[in-house]
Each structure stands twice: as C-alpha cells, then as structure tokens.
Short mmCIF file of C-alpha atoms in Angstrom, two decimals:
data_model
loop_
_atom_site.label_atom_id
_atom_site.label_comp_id
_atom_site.label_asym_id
_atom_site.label_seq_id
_atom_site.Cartn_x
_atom_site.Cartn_y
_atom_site.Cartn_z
CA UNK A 20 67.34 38.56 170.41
CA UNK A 21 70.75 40.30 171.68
CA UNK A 22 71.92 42.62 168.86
CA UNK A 23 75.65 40.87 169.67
CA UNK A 24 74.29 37.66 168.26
CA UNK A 25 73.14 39.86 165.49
CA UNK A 26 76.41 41.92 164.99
CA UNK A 27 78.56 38.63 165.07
CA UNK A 28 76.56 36.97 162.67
CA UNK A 29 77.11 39.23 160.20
CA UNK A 30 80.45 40.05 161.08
CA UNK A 31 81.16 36.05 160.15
CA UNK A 32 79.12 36.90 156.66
CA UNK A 33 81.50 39.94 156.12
CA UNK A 34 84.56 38.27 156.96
CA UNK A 35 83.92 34.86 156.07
CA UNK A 36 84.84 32.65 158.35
CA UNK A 37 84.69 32.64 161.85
CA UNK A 38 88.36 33.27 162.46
CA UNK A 39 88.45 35.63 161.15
CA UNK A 40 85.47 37.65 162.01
CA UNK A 41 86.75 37.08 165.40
CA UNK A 42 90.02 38.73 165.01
CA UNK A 43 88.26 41.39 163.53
CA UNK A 44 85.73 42.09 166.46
CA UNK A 45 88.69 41.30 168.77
CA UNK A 46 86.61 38.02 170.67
CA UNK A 47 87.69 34.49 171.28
CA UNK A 48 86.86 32.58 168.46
CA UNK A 49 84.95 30.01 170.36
CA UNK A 50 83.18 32.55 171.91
CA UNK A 51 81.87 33.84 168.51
CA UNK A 52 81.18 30.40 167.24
CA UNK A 53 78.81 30.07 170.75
CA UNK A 54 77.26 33.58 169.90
CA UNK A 55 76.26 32.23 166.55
CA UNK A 56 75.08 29.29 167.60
CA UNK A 57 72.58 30.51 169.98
CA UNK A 58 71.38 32.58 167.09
CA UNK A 59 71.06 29.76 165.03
CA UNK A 60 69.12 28.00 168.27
CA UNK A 61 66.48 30.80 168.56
CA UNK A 62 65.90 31.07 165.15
CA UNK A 63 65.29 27.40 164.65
CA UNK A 64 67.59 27.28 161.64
CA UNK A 65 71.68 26.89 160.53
CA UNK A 66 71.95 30.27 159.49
CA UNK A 67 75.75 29.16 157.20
CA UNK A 68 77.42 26.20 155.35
CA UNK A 69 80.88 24.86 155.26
CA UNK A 70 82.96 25.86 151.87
CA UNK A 71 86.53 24.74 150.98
CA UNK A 72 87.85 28.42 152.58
CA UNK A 73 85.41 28.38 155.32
CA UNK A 74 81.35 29.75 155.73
CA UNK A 75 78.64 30.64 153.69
CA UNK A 76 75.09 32.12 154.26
CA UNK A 77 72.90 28.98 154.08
CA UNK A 78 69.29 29.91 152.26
CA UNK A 79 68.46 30.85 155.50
CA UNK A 80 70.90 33.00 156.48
CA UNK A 81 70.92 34.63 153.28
CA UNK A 82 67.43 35.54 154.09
CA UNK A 83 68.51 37.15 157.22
CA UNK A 84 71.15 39.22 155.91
CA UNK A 85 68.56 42.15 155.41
CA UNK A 86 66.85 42.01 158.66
CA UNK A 87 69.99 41.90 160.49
CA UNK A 88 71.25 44.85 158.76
CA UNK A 89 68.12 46.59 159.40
CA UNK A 90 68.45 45.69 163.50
CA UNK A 91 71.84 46.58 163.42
CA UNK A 92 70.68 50.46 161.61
CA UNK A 93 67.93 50.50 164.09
CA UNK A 94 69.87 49.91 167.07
CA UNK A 95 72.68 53.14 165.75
CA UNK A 96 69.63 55.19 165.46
CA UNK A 97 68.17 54.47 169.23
CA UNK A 98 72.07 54.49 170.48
CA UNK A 99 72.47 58.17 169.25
CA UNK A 100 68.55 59.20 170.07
CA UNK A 101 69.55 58.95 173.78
CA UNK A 102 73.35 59.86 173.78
CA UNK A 103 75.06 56.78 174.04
CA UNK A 104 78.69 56.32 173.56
CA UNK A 105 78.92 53.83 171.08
CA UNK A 106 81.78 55.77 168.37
CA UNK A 107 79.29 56.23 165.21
CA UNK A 108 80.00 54.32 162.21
CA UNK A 109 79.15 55.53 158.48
CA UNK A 110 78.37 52.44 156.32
CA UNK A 111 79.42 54.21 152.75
CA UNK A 112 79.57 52.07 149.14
CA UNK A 113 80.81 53.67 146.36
CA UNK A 114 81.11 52.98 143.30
CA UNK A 115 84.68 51.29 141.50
CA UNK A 116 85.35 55.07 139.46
CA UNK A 117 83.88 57.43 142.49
CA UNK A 118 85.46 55.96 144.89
CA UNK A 119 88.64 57.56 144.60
CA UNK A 120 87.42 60.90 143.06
CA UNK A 121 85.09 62.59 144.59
CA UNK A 122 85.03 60.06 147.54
CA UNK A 123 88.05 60.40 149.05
CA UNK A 124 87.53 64.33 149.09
CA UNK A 125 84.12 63.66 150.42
CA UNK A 126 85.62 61.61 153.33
CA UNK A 127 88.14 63.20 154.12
CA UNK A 128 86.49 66.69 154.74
CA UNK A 129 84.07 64.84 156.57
CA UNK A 130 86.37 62.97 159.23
CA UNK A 131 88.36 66.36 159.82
CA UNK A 132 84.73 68.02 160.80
CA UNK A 133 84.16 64.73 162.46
CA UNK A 134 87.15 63.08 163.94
CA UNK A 135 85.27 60.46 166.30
CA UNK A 136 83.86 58.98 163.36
CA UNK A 137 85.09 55.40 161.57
CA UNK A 138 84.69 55.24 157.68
CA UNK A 139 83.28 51.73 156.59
CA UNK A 140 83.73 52.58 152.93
CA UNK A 141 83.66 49.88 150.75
CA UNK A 142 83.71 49.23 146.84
CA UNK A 143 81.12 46.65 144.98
CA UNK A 144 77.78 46.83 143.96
CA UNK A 145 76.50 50.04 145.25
CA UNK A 146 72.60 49.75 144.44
CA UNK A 147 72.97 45.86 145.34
CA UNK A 148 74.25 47.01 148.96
CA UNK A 149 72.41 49.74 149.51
CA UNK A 150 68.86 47.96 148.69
CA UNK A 151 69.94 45.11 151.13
CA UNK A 152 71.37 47.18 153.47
CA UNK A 153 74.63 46.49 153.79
CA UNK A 154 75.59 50.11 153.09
CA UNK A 155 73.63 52.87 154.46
CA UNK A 156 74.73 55.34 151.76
CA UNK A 157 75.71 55.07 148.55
CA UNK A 158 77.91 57.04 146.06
CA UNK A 159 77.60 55.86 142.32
CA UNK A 160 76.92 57.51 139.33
CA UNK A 161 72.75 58.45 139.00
CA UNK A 162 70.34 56.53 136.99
CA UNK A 163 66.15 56.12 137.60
CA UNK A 164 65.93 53.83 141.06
CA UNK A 165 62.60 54.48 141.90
CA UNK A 166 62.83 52.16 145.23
CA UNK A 167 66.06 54.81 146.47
CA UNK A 168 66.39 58.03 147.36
CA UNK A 169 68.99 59.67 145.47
CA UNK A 170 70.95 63.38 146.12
CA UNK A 171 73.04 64.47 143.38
CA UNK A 172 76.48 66.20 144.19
CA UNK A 173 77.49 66.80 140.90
CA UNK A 174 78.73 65.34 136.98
CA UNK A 175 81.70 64.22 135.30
CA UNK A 176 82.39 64.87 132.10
CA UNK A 177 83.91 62.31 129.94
CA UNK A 178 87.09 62.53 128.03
CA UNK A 179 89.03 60.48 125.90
CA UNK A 180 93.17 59.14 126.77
CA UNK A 181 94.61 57.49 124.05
CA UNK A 182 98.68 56.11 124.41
CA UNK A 183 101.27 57.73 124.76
CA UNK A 184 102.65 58.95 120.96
CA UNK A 185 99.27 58.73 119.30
CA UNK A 186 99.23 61.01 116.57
CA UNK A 187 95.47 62.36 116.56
CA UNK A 188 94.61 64.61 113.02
CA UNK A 189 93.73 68.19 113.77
CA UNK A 190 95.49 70.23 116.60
CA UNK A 191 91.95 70.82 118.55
CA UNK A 192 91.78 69.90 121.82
CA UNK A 193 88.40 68.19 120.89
CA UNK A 194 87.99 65.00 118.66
CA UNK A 195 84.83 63.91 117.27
CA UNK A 196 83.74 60.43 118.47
CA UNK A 197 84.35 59.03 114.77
CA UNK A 198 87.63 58.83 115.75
CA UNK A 199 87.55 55.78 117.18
CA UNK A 200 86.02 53.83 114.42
CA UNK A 201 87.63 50.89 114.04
CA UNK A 202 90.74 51.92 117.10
CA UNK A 203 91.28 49.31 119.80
CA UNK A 204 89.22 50.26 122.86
CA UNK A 205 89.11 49.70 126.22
CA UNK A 206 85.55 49.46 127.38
CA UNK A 207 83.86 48.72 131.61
CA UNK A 208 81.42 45.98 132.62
CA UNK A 209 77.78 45.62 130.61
CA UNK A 210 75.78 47.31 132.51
CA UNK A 211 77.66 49.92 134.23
CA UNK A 212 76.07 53.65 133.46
CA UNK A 213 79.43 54.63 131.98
CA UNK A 214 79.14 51.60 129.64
CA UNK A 215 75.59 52.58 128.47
CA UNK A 216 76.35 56.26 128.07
CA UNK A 217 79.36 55.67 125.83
CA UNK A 218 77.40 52.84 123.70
CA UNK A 219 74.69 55.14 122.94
CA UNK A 220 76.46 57.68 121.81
CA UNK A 221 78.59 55.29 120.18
CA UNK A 222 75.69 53.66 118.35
CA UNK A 223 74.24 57.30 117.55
CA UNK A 224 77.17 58.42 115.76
CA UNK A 225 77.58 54.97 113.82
CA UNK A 226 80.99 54.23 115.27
CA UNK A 227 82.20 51.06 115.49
CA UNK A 228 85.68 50.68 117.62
CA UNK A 229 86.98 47.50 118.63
CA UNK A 230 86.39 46.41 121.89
CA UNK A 231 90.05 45.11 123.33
CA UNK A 232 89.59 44.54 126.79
CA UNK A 233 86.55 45.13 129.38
CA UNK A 234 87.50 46.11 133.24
CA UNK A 235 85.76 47.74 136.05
CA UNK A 236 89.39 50.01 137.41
CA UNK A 237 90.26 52.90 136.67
CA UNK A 238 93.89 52.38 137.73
CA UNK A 239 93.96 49.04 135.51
CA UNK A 240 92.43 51.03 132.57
CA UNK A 241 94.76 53.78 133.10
CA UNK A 242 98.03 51.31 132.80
CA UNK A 243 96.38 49.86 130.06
CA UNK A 244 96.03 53.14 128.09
CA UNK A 245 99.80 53.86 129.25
CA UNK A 246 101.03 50.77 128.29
CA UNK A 247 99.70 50.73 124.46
CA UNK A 248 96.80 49.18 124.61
CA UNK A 249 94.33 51.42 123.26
CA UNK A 250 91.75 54.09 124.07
CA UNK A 251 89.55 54.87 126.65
CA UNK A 252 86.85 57.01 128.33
CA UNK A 253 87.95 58.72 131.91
CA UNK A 254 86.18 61.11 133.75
CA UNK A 255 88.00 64.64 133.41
CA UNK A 256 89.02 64.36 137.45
CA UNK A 257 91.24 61.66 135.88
CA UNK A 258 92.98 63.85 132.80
CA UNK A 259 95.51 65.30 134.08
CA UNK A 260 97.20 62.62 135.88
CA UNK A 261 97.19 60.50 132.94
CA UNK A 262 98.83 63.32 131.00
CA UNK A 263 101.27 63.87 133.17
CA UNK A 264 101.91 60.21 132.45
CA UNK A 265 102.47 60.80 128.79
CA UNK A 266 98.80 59.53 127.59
CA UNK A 267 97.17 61.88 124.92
CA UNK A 268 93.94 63.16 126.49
CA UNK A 269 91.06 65.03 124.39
CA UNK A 270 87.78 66.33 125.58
CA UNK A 271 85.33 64.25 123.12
CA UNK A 272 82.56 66.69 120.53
CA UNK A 273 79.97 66.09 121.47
CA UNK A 274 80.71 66.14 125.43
CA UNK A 275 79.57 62.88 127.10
CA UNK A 276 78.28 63.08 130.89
CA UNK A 277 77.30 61.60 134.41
CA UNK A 278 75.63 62.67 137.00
CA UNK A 279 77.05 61.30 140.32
CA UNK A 280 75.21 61.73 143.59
CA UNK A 281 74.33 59.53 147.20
CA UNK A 282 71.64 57.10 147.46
CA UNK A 283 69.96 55.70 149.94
CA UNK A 284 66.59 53.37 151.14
CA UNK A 285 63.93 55.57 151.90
CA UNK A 286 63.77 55.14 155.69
CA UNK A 287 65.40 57.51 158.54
CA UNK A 288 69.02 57.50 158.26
CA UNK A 289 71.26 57.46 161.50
CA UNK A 290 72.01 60.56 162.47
CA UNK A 291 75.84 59.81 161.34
CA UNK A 292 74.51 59.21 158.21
CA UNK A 293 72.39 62.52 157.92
CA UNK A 294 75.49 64.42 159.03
CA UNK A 295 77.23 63.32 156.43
CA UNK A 296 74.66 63.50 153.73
CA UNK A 297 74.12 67.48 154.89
CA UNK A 298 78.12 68.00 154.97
CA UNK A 299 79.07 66.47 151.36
CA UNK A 300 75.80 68.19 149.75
CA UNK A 301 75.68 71.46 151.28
#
C-alpha cells in the first residue's frame, strides 16, 4: 500500500470532496480521483459515497479512517528516525475555550523555537479526535480518560461577566453563586466539563438561574453578555477583555475551577509531537 494512496484518501475525508482535497494537496484532480481508486481496488471495497455537496466515508471507509491515521503517524515517526526531509507537521485539537487562550501562546512560542514546523491546529471534539487519531495531541480541559495519556499545564479559574450596567448588591469583588437564582444565564453544550462543573456547584448551592441560551464560543458568549443578554461563566484569561468592554466581571465565592492539560493515545508520539509536548510543559 503507497502511503500517497493513504494520505489522499484522507485528505478527500478532511476536505470533502475531491476538488477540493486536490487543491489543497496541490494535484490534478483526476489524478487524486485515480489515487483513490486504486485504494479502493486493493482494498476490495468503495471506501466513500456521493452526498448532495460531494463525498462521504462509506461504512467502509469510515472503518479505515483510524488505520490510515495510524499509517500516516507511523510513516512521520520512521521519516524523522532516519533524517528525512519531509517539513514535520504537529496534528494539535483543542478544545472551543483553549483554543485561543492558552493555545495560541502555546503555539506561538513553539513555532518561534521551531520555525520549520506547520501547525495543523484544529477545533472540535478533542477526545473524539484524539482517540481516532485524527489529532496527535490534544488540548482540552482534564477529566478521567483512562484509554489517554493526559499532561496537565495548568487551571482556569472561573469567573462570572454579567452586562454592561448591572447593578450587583455589595461592593466586593466576589459574589456568592446565589446570585444568579432566578437571572437569565448563558450556559455551553451538555456535556462539556465547564457545563458539569458549573451545574454541580449550581445544584450544591440550590440555585436555580434560568438557562437563556446554550453555545459552545466564547466570542459568541462574550457578545451575548455585552449585548444584554445575561450572565455567564468565563475563564479569568477572558476578564479583562470583557471589562474593558463594559461587562461587569466578579470572581464567584466559592471559586470554581479546571484543570487544562494535553492528551494523547498511549503510543510513541512523533518526535514533532514530543518536542512540543516537552516545550509547552517544561
């Protein structure tokens, strides 16, 4: 199996469609279609479907996806075992809220110590990703993954911004969480660690706010607060931007926090991927 027939198979998976997987690898597109195909030949099996807006993994190329990924790790690791020449690529996927802060920091310090490397850093469902490897590493906030490695870098603590003009009683810079019984809130995805942190302490101080909208961005949640909408939890990397803004920001009593940190499958990393694990956690 040639790992080309490999790489563009995926590459029509990650792009999907075979134009424009094509124009992303910079090859003919009937050229990629013939790669494919002689994948699909020596497997024995149509490895994708027509959709409306192009291709799909069929059930067997869904089942593929993993072992391709793996080939495609394995061959990085045996390229850079014997010097080759290949420019080294970090497969990153962070997390919606750590993708910004810390890992643009993170990145960035780690391109300027190693400017012949290219960032794949992409957002979605980090654990998801990582497990099938799509990502190599993984930044997202920490929970028990017994099947992943994990290396934590560090917490964020959790404050509350409420709209601009909100009058809040006291003149503390800390509010109980009872403040928010019965306020509109604006609450992330079911099943997200932020969203189970904040309902249990939610639930253990018997406050009941009312949910008002639910959203994975940061950015969106921050307009939202700005724009009158109602409260919501932001990690304290995120204060003083939306203060600046005009939102009214408290640190909550008692303080709510996250442990963020990289994770990965527990296999040898390429050595791209090591570097980068040893820079960001030194």
């Amino acid at each position: 199996m040639d790992p080309r027939q490999v790489r563009n198979f995926l590459a029509v998976v990650e792009h999907g469609g075979f134009g424009r997987a094509a124009a992303a690898l910079g090859l003919a597109q009937p050229t990629l279609s013939q790669s494919v195909k002689a994948l699909e030949r020596e497997l024995g099996v149509a490895l994708f479907r027509r959709v409306a807006h192009g291709v799909v993994p069929s059930g067997a190329g869904r089942r593929f996806l993993g072992p391709a990924r793996q080939l495609m790790h394995d061959v990085a690791r045996l390229d850079a075992s014997v010097g080759g020449h290949q420019r080294p690529v970090l497969e990153l996927v962070a997390a919606a809220p750590l993708a910004a802060h810390p890992g643009a920091a993170l990145v960035g310090s780690f391109v300027a110590a190693h400017p012949d490397v290219l960032v794949h850093l992409d957002r979605g469902a980090v654990l998801t990703r990582v497990r099938d490897g799509a990502g190599e590493l993984g930044l997202t906030y920490l929970s028990t993954v017994d099947d992943l490695r994990t290396v934590e870098l560090g917490r964020h603590t959790f404050v509350l911004a409420f709209p601009p003009g909100t009058r809040l009683p006291g003149t503390g810079d800390r509010v109980p969480l009872r403040i928010l019984d019965d306020r509109p809130l604006i609450g992330v995805p079911h099943g997200s660690s932020q969203r189970r942190l904040v309902e249990a302490a939610l639930r253990a101080a018997d406050v009941h706010p009312r949910l008002i909208v639910e959203n994975g961005q940061r950015d969106l949640s921050a307009a939202l607060v700005l724009n009158g909408v109602g409260a919501a939890f932001v990690p304290d990397v995120a204060a003083a931007a939306l203060t600046a803004r005009g939102a009214v920001v408290r640190a909550v009593d008692p303080p709510l926090h996250l442990a963020y940190g990289l994770v990965h499958r527990p296999i040898a990393l390429t050595a791209i991927a090591e570097a980068f694990l040893h820079h960001v956690a030194g």
